[in-house]
Amino acid sequence: MPEAVKTAIEAGFTSMTSMVTDVVVIGVPAVIGVMAIAKGARYGIRWVKSMLSNA
């Protein structure tokens, strides 16, 4: 295999690795944030329902 092809393949894998790392670094906190917001919204709805039922 020519050296230029090896270099191109290695560069591609390096680029792909950094892209996956970036997606994980951004994606994981985003998912956790969405889950927290959803849980907070559910709690808020339950609280409002309980206040209305006690009124």
Short mmCIF file of N, CA and C in Angstrom, two decimals:
data_model
loop_
_atom_site.label_atom_id
_atom_site.label_comp_id
_atom_site.label_asym_id
_atom_site.label_seq_id
_atom_site.Cartn_x
_atom_site.Cartn_y
_atom_site.Cartn_z
N MET A 1 0.85 -1.17 0.00
CA MET A 1 0.00 0.00 0.00
C MET A 1 0.90 1.24 0.00
N PRO A 2 0.62 2.18 -0.87
CA PRO A 2 1.46 3.38 -0.94
C PRO A 2 1.36 4.20 0.36
N GLU A 3 2.42 4.91 0.63
CA GLU A 3 2.50 5.71 1.85
C GLU A 3 1.42 6.79 1.89
N ALA A 4 1.11 7.37 0.74
CA ALA A 4 0.08 8.42 0.68
C ALA A 4 -1.28 7.87 1.09
N VAL A 5 -1.58 6.64 0.69
CA VAL A 5 -2.86 6.02 1.04
C VAL A 5 -2.91 5.76 2.54
N LYS A 6 -1.82 5.24 3.10
CA LYS A 6 -1.76 5.00 4.54
C LYS A 6 -1.98 6.29 5.32
N THR A 7 -1.32 7.35 4.88
CA THR A 7 -1.45 8.64 5.55
C THR A 7 -2.88 9.15 5.48
N ALA A 8 -3.51 9.00 4.32
CA ALA A 8 -4.90 9.45 4.16
C ALA A 8 -5.84 8.65 5.06
N ILE A 9 -5.62 7.35 5.16
CA ILE A 9 -6.46 6.50 6.01
C ILE A 9 -6.29 6.88 7.47
N GLU A 10 -5.04 7.06 7.90
CA GLU A 10 -4.78 7.45 9.29
C GLU A 10 -5.41 8.81 9.60
N ALA A 11 -5.32 9.74 8.67
CA ALA A 11 -5.91 11.07 8.87
C ALA A 11 -7.43 10.95 8.97
N GLY A 12 -8.02 10.09 8.16
CA GLY A 12 -9.47 9.88 8.21
C GLY A 12 -9.91 9.31 9.54
N PHE A 13 -9.18 8.32 10.05
CA PHE A 13 -9.54 7.73 11.34
C PHE A 13 -9.35 8.74 12.48
N THR A 14 -8.29 9.54 12.40
CA THR A 14 -8.07 10.56 13.42
C THR A 14 -9.20 11.58 13.41
N SER A 15 -9.61 12.00 12.22
CA SER A 15 -10.71 12.95 12.09
C SER A 15 -12.00 12.36 12.62
N MET A 16 -12.26 11.10 12.29
CA MET A 16 -13.47 10.43 12.75
C MET A 16 -13.48 10.31 14.27
N THR A 17 -12.35 9.97 14.85
CA THR A 17 -12.25 9.84 16.30
C THR A 17 -12.54 11.16 16.99
N SER A 18 -11.98 12.24 16.48
CA SER A 18 -12.23 13.55 17.09
C SER A 18 -13.69 13.96 16.91
N MET A 19 -14.30 13.60 15.78
CA MET A 19 -15.71 13.92 15.56
C MET A 19 -16.60 13.17 16.55
N VAL A 20 -16.33 11.89 16.75
CA VAL A 20 -17.12 11.09 17.70
C VAL A 20 -16.95 11.64 19.11
N THR A 21 -15.73 12.02 19.45
CA THR A 21 -15.47 12.60 20.77
C THR A 21 -16.27 13.89 20.96
N ASP A 22 -16.29 14.74 19.93
CA ASP A 22 -17.05 15.99 20.00
C ASP A 22 -18.54 15.72 20.18
N VAL A 23 -19.06 14.75 19.45
CA VAL A 23 -20.49 14.43 19.56
C VAL A 23 -20.82 13.93 20.96
N VAL A 24 -19.96 13.08 21.53
CA VAL A 24 -20.20 12.56 22.87
C VAL A 24 -20.11 13.68 23.90
N VAL A 25 -19.11 14.54 23.76
CA VAL A 25 -18.92 15.63 24.71
C VAL A 25 -20.12 16.58 24.70
N ILE A 26 -20.70 16.81 23.54
CA ILE A 26 -21.86 17.71 23.44
C ILE A 26 -23.16 16.96 23.72
N GLY A 27 -23.25 15.73 23.25
CA GLY A 27 -24.50 14.98 23.32
C GLY A 27 -24.89 14.53 24.71
N VAL A 28 -23.94 14.04 25.48
CA VAL A 28 -24.26 13.50 26.81
C VAL A 28 -24.84 14.58 27.73
N PRO A 29 -24.21 15.74 27.88
CA PRO A 29 -24.82 16.77 28.73
C PRO A 29 -26.18 17.24 28.20
N ALA A 30 -26.35 17.27 26.88
CA ALA A 30 -27.63 17.68 26.31
C ALA A 30 -28.73 16.70 26.69
N VAL A 31 -28.43 15.41 26.59
CA VAL A 31 -29.42 14.38 26.96
C VAL A 31 -29.76 14.48 28.44
N ILE A 32 -28.74 14.65 29.27
CA ILE A 32 -28.98 14.78 30.71
C ILE A 32 -29.83 16.02 31.00
N GLY A 33 -29.55 17.11 30.31
CA GLY A 33 -30.33 18.33 30.49
C GLY A 33 -31.79 18.15 30.10
N VAL A 34 -32.03 17.50 28.97
CA VAL A 34 -33.41 17.26 28.53
C VAL A 34 -34.14 16.38 29.52
N MET A 35 -33.46 15.35 30.03
CA MET A 35 -34.09 14.47 31.02
C MET A 35 -34.44 15.24 32.29
N ALA A 36 -33.54 16.12 32.73
CA ALA A 36 -33.79 16.90 33.94
C ALA A 36 -34.96 17.87 33.74
N ILE A 37 -35.02 18.50 32.58
CA ILE A 37 -36.12 19.43 32.30
C ILE A 37 -37.44 18.68 32.26
N ALA A 38 -37.45 17.50 31.65
CA ALA A 38 -38.68 16.70 31.57
C ALA A 38 -39.14 16.29 32.97
N LYS A 39 -38.20 15.88 33.80
CA LYS A 39 -38.56 15.47 35.16
C LYS A 39 -39.08 16.67 35.95
N GLY A 40 -38.44 17.80 35.80
CA GLY A 40 -38.91 19.02 36.47
C GLY A 40 -40.29 19.43 36.01
N ALA A 41 -40.55 19.30 34.71
CA ALA A 41 -41.87 19.65 34.19
C ALA A 41 -42.94 18.71 34.75
N ARG A 42 -42.62 17.41 34.83
CA ARG A 42 -43.57 16.45 35.39
C ARG A 42 -43.86 16.78 36.86
N TYR A 43 -42.82 17.13 37.61
CA TYR A 43 -43.00 17.51 39.01
C TYR A 43 -43.89 18.75 39.11
N GLY A 44 -43.63 19.74 38.26
CA GLY A 44 -44.42 20.96 38.27
C GLY A 44 -45.89 20.70 37.95
N ILE A 45 -46.14 19.85 36.97
CA ILE A 45 -47.53 19.52 36.61
C ILE A 45 -48.21 18.82 37.78
N ARG A 46 -47.50 17.88 38.42
CA ARG A 46 -48.08 17.19 39.58
C ARG A 46 -48.39 18.17 40.70
N TRP A 47 -47.49 19.12 40.93
CA TRP A 47 -47.68 20.11 41.99
C TRP A 47 -48.91 20.98 41.70
N VAL A 48 -49.04 21.43 40.44
CA VAL A 48 -50.19 22.25 40.07
C VAL A 48 -51.48 21.45 40.21
N LYS A 49 -51.47 20.19 39.78
CA LYS A 49 -52.67 19.35 39.92
C LYS A 49 -53.06 19.20 41.39
N SER A 50 -52.07 18.99 42.24
CA SER A 50 -52.38 18.82 43.67
C SER A 50 -52.92 20.12 44.26
N MET A 51 -52.39 21.25 43.84
CA MET A 51 -52.89 22.54 44.33
C MET A 51 -54.33 22.77 43.86
N LEU A 52 -54.62 22.40 42.61
CA LEU A 52 -55.98 22.59 42.09
C LEU A 52 -56.97 21.64 42.76
N SER A 53 -56.52 20.43 43.05
CA SER A 53 -57.44 19.48 43.68
C SER A 53 -57.71 19.84 45.14
N ASN A 54 -56.77 20.53 45.78
CA ASN A 54 -56.96 20.96 47.17
C ASN A 54 -57.75 22.26 47.27
N ALA A 55 -57.90 22.95 46.15
CA ALA A 55 -58.58 24.27 46.18
C ALA A 55 -60.08 24.13 46.33
#
